[in-house]
Amino acid sequence: MPESIKTSARITVNDRAAFSAPTGQSLLAALQERNIFIPSACGGHGLCGLCRIQVLSGAGAITEREEALLSKAERRAGQRLACQVQVERDLRLTIPEHFFYAREYKAEVVALRELTPDIRGITLKLSSPATMDFKAGQYIQFRIPPYAGGRLTYRAYSIASPPSQPGVLELEVKQVLNGIGSTYVFKHLKLHAAVVFSGPYGDFYLRPGNRAAVLVAGGSGMAPMRAILLDMRDRQVRRRVHYFYGARARRDLLLLGELQTLEQTLPDFQFIPALSAPLPADEWHGEIGLISDVLARHLAERFDGEAYLCGSPAMIAACIKVLHEKGVNDDRIFYDAFA
Ligand SMILES: Cc1cc2nc3c(=O)[nH]c(=O)nc-3n(C[C@H](O)[C@H](O)[C@H](O)COP(=O)(O)OP(=O)(O)OC[C@H]3O[C@@H](n4cnc5c(N)ncnc54)[C@H](O)[C@@H]3O)c2cc1C
Ligand code: FES
């Protein structure tokens, strides 16, 4: 059959898995249908950049969205966005090995908690499979069903609970004005709802070793940090850790009591909350300012440890600048940008 009227194409992944897929669909969708779950936080619209994989042959021309999200060096190395590549002819690709371990899970919402006026805690009891093996700091892809005439989509949420409870996962979701996923979570998701997600994903986890570590987070960036700290407590890890957490006012500081209790139980752990816009009624005597400025004030001139950052891309960029000034190289800086 001539190439131009092909109705299916062969997709070879990491030279060890191969399958045929109908032409015309996105590579992201074709892989997902084969239970190979590639992360995507923008519903396949070419906006988040999470679905990047390496295509060795068979992909068409690069799209404008890929040009915007992939550097020249990445493009030269064959990096593509799986959501932007259409299946038209046979494809050979390479994906990170850990994507093969992501699976789809079904769960029930067993608790919903308002942690702050705009951060909601969700507790999920897994039903099928009944447990998930993950590293503290990793995230899942939550399926957002269509509502208000919209389309099915997915959003990334970090797991806020430790691996020691593999059958019950906690998430912390921040409300975003007109955001598709967060509006669903705040307005439509009900107690006992059946939900679907895939995971685990990501390489944001505490590297083994004894080096001192600073954790820096803002808003719902608390989620993976909480998982990391509770995991340290569960495994009785002894390591010097300072956790800088930024919020606007006192009412936006979540889990304060829990973190103060952790300071008592986790040896060498210090929690440093900071408010950027405290209210008079807050009677706040702690740190004030942007969390990157607070980090700059506290960190030693030549910091010899590792840094773990989680929050908005702007917060992460500001913290990386401070860390560079303090002599911390990129190979000791780990982050998840909640874009
Ligand atoms: C690895 C990772 C982990 C994450 N973990 C968490 C977590 O633990 N908790 C958490 O709360 N978030 C987390 N996030 C962020 C999360 O995945 C979502 O990106 C975030 O919740 C916003 O999604 P949304 O659907 O609510 O907003 P979106 O619908 O994606 O919209 C985001 C913004 O863009 C605007 N917008 C949308 N569409 C358009 C348009 N067509 N034109 C103009 N503007 C538009 C919206 O108004 C909104 O302000 C994580 C992200 C990543 C990558
Ligand atoms: S899924 Fe977001 S860029 Fe492809």
Coordinates of C-alpha atoms and ligand atoms in Angstrom, one line a residue, residues 39-43 47-48 50 118-120 137-141 144 147 153-160 170-186 201-202 204 219-224 310-311 335-339, ligand 1:
P39 CA 3.1 12.7 31.4
S40 CA 1.0 15.6 30.2
A41 CA -0.3 18.5 32.2
C42 CA -2.0 20.5 29.5
G43 CA -4.4 18.0 28.0
L47 CA 1.6 24.0 26.4
C48 CA 3.2 22.1 29.3
L50 CA 5.9 17.4 29.9
D118 CA -7.7 28.1 48.0
I119 CA -6.0 24.8 48.7
R120 CA -8.1 21.7 48.9
G137 CA 8.1 13.6 45.7
Q138 CA 6.6 12.0 42.6
Y139 CA 3.3 12.9 40.9
I140 CA 0.3 11.5 39.2
Q141 CA -1.8 12.5 36.2
I144 CA -10.4 15.5 34.6
Y147 CA -17.8 19.2 32.4
T153 CA -8.2 16.3 30.0
Y154 CA -5.4 15.5 32.5
R155 CA -3.6 17.5 35.2
A156 CA -0.5 16.7 37.2
Y157 CA -0.7 16.6 41.0
S158 CA 2.1 15.7 43.3
I159 CA 1.4 13.0 45.9
A160 CA 1.4 14.6 49.4
E170 CA -3.3 12.5 49.4
L171 CA -3.2 15.4 47.0
E172 CA -3.2 19.2 47.7
V173 CA -4.8 21.2 44.8
K174 CA -4.7 24.9 44.5
Q175 CA -7.5 26.8 43.0
V176 CA -6.5 28.7 39.8
L177 CA -8.8 31.3 38.4
N178 CA -10.7 29.7 35.5
G179 CA -8.4 26.7 35.6
I180 CA -10.0 23.6 34.1
G181 CA -8.6 21.1 36.5
S182 CA -8.8 23.1 39.7
T183 CA -12.3 24.2 39.0
Y184 CA -13.3 20.6 38.6
V185 CA -11.6 19.7 41.9
F186 CA -13.2 22.6 43.8
Y201 CA 5.9 10.0 37.3
G202 CA 8.8 12.3 37.8
F204 CA 11.7 14.9 42.0
G219 CA 1.5 27.4 47.6
S220 CA 0.6 23.8 46.6
G221 CA 4.4 23.1 46.2
M222 CA 3.9 21.9 49.8
A223 CA 2.6 18.6 48.5
P224 CA 5.8 16.8 47.4
C310 CA 8.7 23.3 44.1
G311 CA 6.2 25.9 43.1
Y335 CA 12.8 21.1 41.0
D336 CA 9.3 20.6 39.9
A337 CA 7.8 23.7 38.3
F338 CA 4.0 23.7 38.6
A339 CA 3.4 25.3 35.2
Ligands
LIG1 C1 5.0 17.9 38.0 C2 3.8 18.8 38.4 C3 3.2 18.6 39.6 C4 2.1 19.4 40.0 N1 1.6 19.2 41.2 C5 0.6 20.1 41.6 C6 0.0 19.9 43.0 O1 0.4 19.1 43.8 N2 -1.0 20.8 43.3 C7 -1.5 21.7 42.4 O2 -2.4 22.5 42.8 N3 -0.9 21.9 41.2 C8 0.1 21.1 40.8 N4 0.6 21.2 39.5 C9 -0.1 22.2 38.6 C10 -1.3 21.5 37.9 O3 -0.9 20.4 37.1 C11 -2.0 22.5 37.0 O4 -1.1 23.0 36.0 C12 -2.6 23.6 37.7 O5 -3.5 23.1 38.8 C13 -3.5 24.5 36.8 O6 -4.4 23.7 36.2 P1 -5.8 24.1 35.9 O7 -6.4 23.1 35.0 O8 -6.6 24.5 37.1 O9 -5.6 25.4 35.0 P2 -5.5 25.5 33.4 O10 -6.9 25.3 32.8 O11 -4.4 24.7 33.0 O12 -5.2 27.1 33.3 C14 -4.1 27.7 33.9 C15 -4.2 29.2 33.7 O13 -4.2 29.5 32.3 C16 -5.3 30.2 32.0 N5 -5.9 29.7 30.7 C17 -6.4 28.5 30.5 N6 -6.7 28.4 29.2 C18 -6.5 29.5 28.6 C19 -6.7 30.1 27.3 N7 -7.2 29.4 26.3 N8 -6.3 31.4 27.1 C20 -5.8 32.1 28.1 N9 -5.6 31.7 29.3 C21 -5.9 30.4 29.6 C22 -6.3 29.9 33.1 O14 -7.2 31.0 33.3 C23 -5.4 29.8 34.3 O15 -5.1 31.0 34.8 C24 1.6 20.4 39.1 C25 2.2 20.6 37.8 C26 3.3 19.8 37.5 C27 3.9 20.0 36.1

